[in-house]
Amino acid sequence: MSAPADDLNVLKAAIERHCITRHAEPVRLNSGGFSNYYCDLKSVTLHPRYAKIIGELMATAVIDSGAEAVGGLAAGCIPIADAVARAALDAGRLLPTFFGRAEAKDHGPQALASMRAAATEDGAPLIRAGRRVAIVEDAVTQGGAAMQATRAAQAAGCDVVLVMTVVERHEGGGARFREIGIPFKRLFYTHEDGSLHVDEELAVRVSSAAAR
């Protein structure tokens, strides 16, 4: 299951047009650092056409990882996890979704405060010991949000088998996950000037699918 090369190009153009802005003076990032470009993926992850492409592009890697569920930290992961789950369902695989919060709610049972998850077919908790999960994000700079989601899943006993993002910024946050033995994948990456590039592994996969 792979999105056509045309869809990949459509998504890249949309991110370049709607999500990446360049600035004369450095702007503060969510990670706490500063940069002369800013990348906010919500304009495409919340758009039905672009979200569908993202889901189709990510679902192959998520399924191949052996994940039984897909999610991450609110709010960046939610539309992406949903898109991946829908693409997986179209391919005949059931991938329930979940999300965690950066801070626990101040109401409701505390056991349910930090992690929300879909129902399961057998009624057992989706987030539980031994569950293989994939963490997805819209953008990774230093990897803080994805790492927080990873740690939360691991604290619940889950096995994090993949971390994947739409865009990895030039700061290279993906290395944090590889260093601790967690596979990290991306659709795109940026250079320091904010230019956007297709991940080499993804480009090969999409080209191979188009040739078949």
PDB file of C-alpha atoms in Angstrom:
ATOM      1  CA  MET A   1       0.000   0.000   0.000  1.00  0.00           C
ATOM      2  CA  SER A   2       1.666   3.197  -1.162  1.00  0.00           C
ATOM      3  CA  ALA A   3       0.397   6.583  -2.185  1.00  0.00           C
ATOM      4  CA  PRO A   4       1.220   7.385  -5.825  1.00  0.00           C
ATOM      5  CA  ALA A   5       4.203   9.583  -6.574  1.00  0.00           C
ATOM      6  CA  ASP A   6       1.809  12.326  -7.679  1.00  0.00           C
ATOM      7  CA  ASP A   7       0.238  12.351  -4.213  1.00  0.00           C
ATOM      8  CA  LEU A   8       3.667  12.636  -2.600  1.00  0.00           C
ATOM      9  CA  ASN A   9       4.425  15.661  -4.757  1.00  0.00           C
ATOM     10  CA  VAL A  10       1.024  17.193  -3.965  1.00  0.00           C
ATOM     11  CA  LEU A  11       1.686  16.798  -0.232  1.00  0.00           C
ATOM     12  CA  LYS A  12       5.182  18.262  -0.502  1.00  0.00           C
ATOM     13  CA  ALA A  13       3.887  21.279  -2.400  1.00  0.00           C
ATOM     14  CA  ALA A  14       1.114  21.803   0.156  1.00  0.00           C
ATOM     15  CA  ILE A  15       3.568  21.748   3.069  1.00  0.00           C
ATOM     16  CA  GLU A  16       5.851  24.193   1.305  1.00  0.00           C
ATOM     17  CA  ARG A  17       2.953  26.517   0.517  1.00  0.00           C
ATOM     18  CA  HIS A  18       0.936  26.369   3.725  1.00  0.00           C
ATOM     19  CA  CYS A  19       3.206  25.217   6.533  1.00  0.00           C
ATOM     20  CA  ILE A  20       6.718  26.616   6.208  1.00  0.00           C
ATOM     21  CA  THR A  21       7.345  30.301   6.772  1.00  0.00           C
ATOM     22  CA  ARG A  22      10.704  32.055   6.717  1.00  0.00           C
ATOM     23  CA  HIS A  23      11.598  34.998   8.931  1.00  0.00           C
ATOM     24  CA  ALA A  24      14.270  37.690   8.877  1.00  0.00           C
ATOM     25  CA  GLU A  25      14.707  37.344  12.628  1.00  0.00           C
ATOM     26  CA  PRO A  26      14.835  34.041  14.551  1.00  0.00           C
ATOM     27  CA  VAL A  27      11.513  32.853  15.980  1.00  0.00           C
ATOM     28  CA  ARG A  28      11.073  30.730  19.082  1.00  0.00           C
ATOM     29  CA  LEU A  29      10.103  27.088  18.508  1.00  0.00           C
ATOM     30  CA  ASN A  30       8.015  24.778  20.696  1.00  0.00           C
ATOM     31  CA  SER A  31      11.240  22.971  21.535  1.00  0.00           C
ATOM     32  CA  GLY A  32      12.591  26.159  23.107  1.00  0.00           C
ATOM     33  CA  GLY A  33      15.148  26.771  20.378  1.00  0.00           C
ATOM     34  CA  PHE A  34      15.200  29.488  17.724  1.00  0.00           C
ATOM     35  CA  SER A  35      15.140  29.324  13.951  1.00  0.00           C
ATOM     36  CA  ASN A  36      14.683  31.554  10.914  1.00  0.00           C
ATOM     37  CA  TYR A  37      11.953  29.266   9.608  1.00  0.00           C
ATOM     38  CA  TYR A  38       8.837  27.903  11.236  1.00  0.00           C
ATOM     39  CA  CYS A  39       6.995  24.716  10.289  1.00  0.00           C
ATOM     40  CA  ASP A  40       3.391  24.278  11.468  1.00  0.00           C
ATOM     41  CA  LEU A  41       1.857  21.173   9.929  1.00  0.00           C
ATOM     42  CA  LYS A  42      -1.711  21.644  11.201  1.00  0.00           C
ATOM     43  CA  SER A  43      -2.789  23.236   7.899  1.00  0.00           C
ATOM     44  CA  VAL A  44      -2.232  19.920   6.122  1.00  0.00           C
ATOM     45  CA  THR A  45      -2.867  17.348   8.875  1.00  0.00           C
ATOM     46  CA  LEU A  46      -6.341  18.832   9.418  1.00  0.00           C
ATOM     47  CA  HIS A  47      -7.113  18.927   5.690  1.00  0.00           C
ATOM     48  CA  PRO A  48      -8.973  15.786   4.509  1.00  0.00           C
ATOM     49  CA  ARG A  49      -7.128  15.364   1.217  1.00  0.00           C
ATOM     50  CA  TYR A  50      -3.644  15.893   2.631  1.00  0.00           C
ATOM     51  CA  ALA A  51      -4.378  13.871   5.764  1.00  0.00           C
ATOM     52  CA  LYS A  52      -5.444  10.955   3.571  1.00  0.00           C
ATOM     53  CA  ILE A  53      -2.130  11.084   1.713  1.00  0.00           C
ATOM     54  CA  ILE A  54      -0.207  11.259   4.990  1.00  0.00           C
ATOM     55  CA  GLY A  55      -2.112   8.252   6.293  1.00  0.00           C
ATOM     56  CA  GLU A  56      -1.409   6.217   3.187  1.00  0.00           C
ATOM     57  CA  LEU A  57       2.282   7.103   3.206  1.00  0.00           C
ATOM     58  CA  MET A  58       2.737   6.324   6.893  1.00  0.00           C
ATOM     59  CA  ALA A  59       0.541   3.251   7.169  1.00  0.00           C
ATOM     60  CA  THR A  60       2.925   0.963   5.292  1.00  0.00           C
ATOM     61  CA  ALA A  61       5.767   1.643   7.726  1.00  0.00           C
ATOM     62  CA  VAL A  62       3.470   1.401  10.755  1.00  0.00           C
ATOM     63  CA  ILE A  63       2.045  -1.937   9.621  1.00  0.00           C
ATOM     64  CA  ASP A  64       5.494  -3.272   8.735  1.00  0.00           C
ATOM     65  CA  SER A  65       6.717  -2.364  12.231  1.00  0.00           C
ATOM     66  CA  GLY A  66       4.260  -4.839  13.745  1.00  0.00           C
ATOM     67  CA  ALA A  67       2.414  -2.141  15.680  1.00  0.00           C
ATOM     68  CA  GLU A  68      -0.967  -3.062  17.133  1.00  0.00           C
ATOM     69  CA  ALA A  69      -1.968   0.546  17.851  1.00  0.00           C
ATOM     70  CA  VAL A  70      -0.911   4.015  16.737  1.00  0.00           C
ATOM     71  CA  GLY A  71      -0.915   7.304  18.632  1.00  0.00           C
ATOM     72  CA  GLY A  72       1.166   9.895  20.405  1.00  0.00           C
ATOM     73  CA  LEU A  73       0.916  13.155  22.264  1.00  0.00           C
ATOM     74  CA  ALA A  74      -2.053  15.491  21.780  1.00  0.00           C
ATOM     75  CA  ALA A  75      -2.696  17.423  19.712  1.00  0.00           C
ATOM     76  CA  GLY A  76      -0.201  16.866  16.908  1.00  0.00           C
ATOM     77  CA  CYS A  77      -0.689  13.125  16.702  1.00  0.00           C
ATOM     78  CA  ILE A  78      -4.483  12.939  16.658  1.00  0.00           C
ATOM     79  CA  PRO A  79      -5.311  13.652  12.984  1.00  0.00           C
ATOM     80  CA  ILE A  80      -2.240  11.718  11.874  1.00  0.00           C
ATOM     81  CA  ALA A  81      -3.037   8.625  13.937  1.00  0.00           C
ATOM     82  CA  ASP A  82      -6.612   8.737  12.643  1.00  0.00           C
ATOM     83  CA  ALA A  83      -5.407   8.996   9.027  1.00  0.00           C
ATOM     84  CA  VAL A  84      -2.989   6.091   9.505  1.00  0.00           C
ATOM     85  CA  ALA A  85      -5.715   3.976  11.114  1.00  0.00           C
ATOM     86  CA  ARG A  86      -8.103   4.660   8.226  1.00  0.00           C
ATOM     87  CA  ALA A  87      -5.468   3.787   5.629  1.00  0.00           C
ATOM     88  CA  ALA A  88      -4.601   0.605   7.518  1.00  0.00           C
ATOM     89  CA  LEU A  89      -8.276  -0.363   7.685  1.00  0.00           C
ATOM     90  CA  ASP A  90      -8.523   0.072   3.913  1.00  0.00           C
ATOM     91  CA  ALA A  91      -5.620  -2.382   3.682  1.00  0.00           C
ATOM     92  CA  GLY A  92      -7.383  -4.882   5.932  1.00  0.00           C
ATOM     93  CA  ARG A  93      -5.533  -4.102   9.173  1.00  0.00           C
ATOM     94  CA  LEU A  94      -7.126  -2.834  12.371  1.00  0.00           C
ATOM     95  CA  LEU A  95      -4.988  -0.230  14.152  1.00  0.00           C
ATOM     96  CA  PRO A  96      -6.840   1.415  17.054  1.00  0.00           C
ATOM     97  CA  THR A  97      -5.576   4.824  18.121  1.00  0.00           C
ATOM     98  CA  PHE A  98      -4.633   6.514  21.379  1.00  0.00           C
ATOM     99  CA  PHE A  99      -3.272   9.813  22.610  1.00  0.00           C
ATOM    100  CA  GLY A 100      -1.676  11.183  25.722  1.00  0.00           C
ATOM    101  CA  ARG A 101      -1.727  14.678  27.177  1.00  0.00           C
ATOM    102  CA  ALA A 102       1.280  16.760  28.063  1.00  0.00           C
ATOM    103  CA  GLU A 103      -0.409  17.429  31.402  1.00  0.00           C
ATOM    104  CA  ALA A 104      -2.980  15.341  33.233  1.00  0.00           C
ATOM    105  CA  LYS A 105      -6.567  16.604  33.351  1.00  0.00           C
ATOM    106  CA  ASP A 106      -7.713  18.301  36.521  1.00  0.00           C
ATOM    107  CA  HIS A 107     -10.977  16.348  36.472  1.00  0.00           C
ATOM    108  CA  GLY A 108     -12.120  12.746  36.066  1.00  0.00           C
ATOM    109  CA  PRO A 109     -10.456   9.549  37.269  1.00  0.00           C
ATOM    110  CA  GLN A 110      -6.693  10.016  37.385  1.00  0.00           C
ATOM    111  CA  ALA A 111      -6.141   6.577  35.897  1.00  0.00           C
ATOM    112  CA  LEU A 112      -7.742   7.898  32.711  1.00  0.00           C
ATOM    113  CA  ALA A 113      -6.299  11.390  32.844  1.00  0.00           C
ATOM    114  CA  SER A 114      -3.050  11.059  30.911  1.00  0.00           C
ATOM    115  CA  MET A 115      -3.936   8.518  28.196  1.00  0.00           C
ATOM    116  CA  ARG A 116      -7.070   8.092  26.090  1.00  0.00           C
ATOM    117  CA  ALA A 117      -7.483   5.088  23.835  1.00  0.00           C
ATOM    118  CA  ALA A 118      -9.932   3.430  21.484  1.00  0.00           C
ATOM    119  CA  ALA A 119     -11.995   0.441  22.515  1.00  0.00           C
ATOM    120  CA  THR A 120     -10.654  -3.018  21.679  1.00  0.00           C
ATOM    121  CA  GLU A 121     -12.425  -6.028  20.209  1.00  0.00           C
ATOM    122  CA  ASP A 122     -11.806  -8.157  23.324  1.00  0.00           C
ATOM    123  CA  GLY A 123     -12.599  -5.413  25.830  1.00  0.00           C
ATOM    124  CA  ALA A 124      -9.059  -5.380  27.261  1.00  0.00           C
ATOM    125  CA  PRO A 125      -7.292  -2.019  27.603  1.00  0.00           C
ATOM    126  CA  LEU A 126      -5.594  -0.905  24.394  1.00  0.00           C
ATOM    127  CA  ILE A 127      -2.647   0.553  26.317  1.00  0.00           C
ATOM    128  CA  ARG A 128      -1.330  -2.305  28.411  1.00  0.00           C
ATOM    129  CA  ALA A 129       1.790  -4.350  29.049  1.00  0.00           C
ATOM    130  CA  GLY A 130       3.149  -6.057  25.945  1.00  0.00           C
ATOM    131  CA  ARG A 131       1.161  -3.997  23.429  1.00  0.00           C
ATOM    132  CA  ARG A 132       3.237  -3.002  20.401  1.00  0.00           C
ATOM    133  CA  VAL A 133       2.602   0.641  19.517  1.00  0.00           C
ATOM    134  CA  ALA A 134       3.771   3.214  16.982  1.00  0.00           C
ATOM    135  CA  ILE A 135       4.178   6.865  17.945  1.00  0.00           C
ATOM    136  CA  VAL A 136       3.366   9.440  15.253  1.00  0.00           C
ATOM    137  CA  GLU A 137       3.977  13.205  15.177  1.00  0.00           C
ATOM    138  CA  ASP A 138       3.498  16.084  12.781  1.00  0.00           C
ATOM    139  CA  ALA A 139       6.986  17.547  13.223  1.00  0.00           C
ATOM    140  CA  VAL A 140      10.072  16.531  15.175  1.00  0.00           C
ATOM    141  CA  THR A 141      12.658  19.147  16.127  1.00  0.00           C
ATOM    142  CA  GLN A 142      14.499  17.804  19.156  1.00  0.00           C
ATOM    143  CA  GLY A 143      11.969  15.019  19.654  1.00  0.00           C
ATOM    144  CA  GLY A 144      10.571  16.228  22.972  1.00  0.00           C
ATOM    145  CA  ALA A 145       6.864  15.577  22.390  1.00  0.00           C
ATOM    146  CA  ALA A 146       7.433  12.227  20.674  1.00  0.00           C
ATOM    147  CA  MET A 147       9.805  11.197  23.459  1.00  0.00           C
ATOM    148  CA  GLN A 148       7.230  12.152  26.085  1.00  0.00           C
ATOM    149  CA  ALA A 149       4.654   9.994  24.295  1.00  0.00           C
ATOM    150  CA  THR A 150       7.191   7.179  24.021  1.00  0.00           C
ATOM    151  CA  ARG A 151       7.977   7.311  27.728  1.00  0.00           C
ATOM    152  CA  ALA A 152       4.279   7.373  28.643  1.00  0.00           C
ATOM    153  CA  ALA A 153       3.599   4.297  26.500  1.00  0.00           C
ATOM    154  CA  GLN A 154       6.610   2.501  27.925  1.00  0.00           C
ATOM    155  CA  ALA A 155       5.529   3.379  31.463  1.00  0.00           C
ATOM    156  CA  ALA A 156       2.270   1.566  30.716  1.00  0.00           C
ATOM    157  CA  GLY A 157       4.255  -1.498  29.652  1.00  0.00           C
ATOM    158  CA  CYS A 158       3.930  -0.989  25.894  1.00  0.00           C
ATOM    159  CA  ASP A 159       6.662  -1.845  23.406  1.00  0.00           C
ATOM    160  CA  VAL A 160       7.292   1.193  21.181  1.00  0.00           C
ATOM    161  CA  VAL A 161       8.236  -0.355  17.825  1.00  0.00           C
ATOM    162  CA  LEU A 162       8.339   2.824  15.712  1.00  0.00           C
ATOM    163  CA  VAL A 163       8.405   6.603  15.964  1.00  0.00           C
ATOM    164  CA  MET A 164       7.385   8.364  12.747  1.00  0.00           C
ATOM    165  CA  THR A 165       6.876  11.982  11.759  1.00  0.00           C
ATOM    166  CA  VAL A 166       5.646  13.930   8.778  1.00  0.00           C
ATOM    167  CA  VAL A 167       8.617  16.331   8.918  1.00  0.00           C
ATOM    168  CA  GLU A 168      11.911  16.030  10.746  1.00  0.00           C
ATOM    169  CA  ARG A 169      13.481  19.465  11.082  1.00  0.00           C
ATOM    170  CA  HIS A 170      17.187  19.980  10.448  1.00  0.00           C
ATOM    171  CA  GLU A 171      17.942  19.757  14.178  1.00  0.00           C
ATOM    172  CA  GLY A 172      17.772  15.977  13.741  1.00  0.00           C
ATOM    173  CA  GLY A 173      15.640  14.910  16.696  1.00  0.00           C
ATOM    174  CA  GLY A 174      15.158  11.461  15.203  1.00  0.00           C
ATOM    175  CA  ALA A 175      18.650  10.499  16.359  1.00  0.00           C
ATOM    176  CA  ARG A 176      17.398  10.485  19.968  1.00  0.00           C
ATOM    177  CA  PHE A 177      15.187   7.488  19.217  1.00  0.00           C
ATOM    178  CA  ARG A 178      17.725   5.582  17.154  1.00  0.00           C
ATOM    179  CA  GLU A 179      20.223   5.976  19.998  1.00  0.00           C
ATOM    180  CA  ILE A 180      17.894   4.081  22.341  1.00  0.00           C
ATOM    181  CA  GLY A 181      17.067   1.400  19.784  1.00  0.00           C
ATOM    182  CA  ILE A 182      13.695   2.650  18.551  1.00  0.00           C
ATOM    183  CA  PRO A 183      13.287   2.814  14.755  1.00  0.00           C
ATOM    184  CA  PHE A 184      12.602   6.334  13.511  1.00  0.00           C
ATOM    185  CA  LYS A 185      11.099   7.191  10.129  1.00  0.00           C
ATOM    186  CA  ARG A 186       9.949  10.375   8.412  1.00  0.00           C
ATOM    187  CA  LEU A 187       8.189  11.473   5.242  1.00  0.00           C
ATOM    188  CA  PHE A 188      10.163  14.682   4.770  1.00  0.00           C
ATOM    189  CA  TYR A 189      13.072  16.551   6.294  1.00  0.00           C
ATOM    190  CA  THR A 190      14.241  20.159   6.195  1.00  0.00           C
ATOM    191  CA  HIS A 191      17.595  21.804   5.803  1.00  0.00           C
ATOM    192  CA  GLU A 192      18.692  24.756   7.911  1.00  0.00           C
ATOM    193  CA  ASP A 193      17.334  27.173   5.289  1.00  0.00           C
ATOM    194  CA  GLY A 194      13.850  25.658   5.632  1.00  0.00           C
ATOM    195  CA  SER A 195      13.919  23.831   2.297  1.00  0.00           C
ATOM    196  CA  LEU A 196      11.829  20.644   2.292  1.00  0.00           C
ATOM    197  CA  HIS A 197      13.036  17.284   0.958  1.00  0.00           C
ATOM    198  CA  VAL A 198      11.487  13.833   0.552  1.00  0.00           C
ATOM    199  CA  ASP A 199      13.019  11.128   2.735  1.00  0.00           C
ATOM    200  CA  GLU A 200      15.262   8.968   0.553  1.00  0.00           C
ATOM    201  CA  GLU A 201      13.806   5.648   1.731  1.00  0.00           C
ATOM    202  CA  LEU A 202      10.279   6.875   1.069  1.00  0.00           C
ATOM    203  CA  ALA A 203      11.228   8.151  -2.387  1.00  0.00           C
ATOM    204  CA  VAL A 204      12.580   4.724  -3.321  1.00  0.00           C
ATOM    205  CA  ARG A 205       9.468   2.964  -2.013  1.00  0.00           C
ATOM    206  CA  VAL A 206       7.070   5.240  -3.859  1.00  0.00           C
ATOM    207  CA  SER A 207       9.098   5.014  -7.089  1.00  0.00           C
ATOM    208  CA  SER A 208       9.179   1.217  -6.859  1.00  0.00           C
ATOM    209  CA  ALA A 209       5.428   1.094  -6.317  1.00  0.00           C
ATOM    210  CA  ALA A 210       4.846   3.353  -9.319  1.00  0.00           C
ATOM    211  CA  ALA A 211       7.009   1.076 -11.504  1.00  0.00           C
ATOM    212  CA  ARG A 212       4.969  -2.010 -10.702  1.00  0.00           C
TER     213      ARG A 212
END
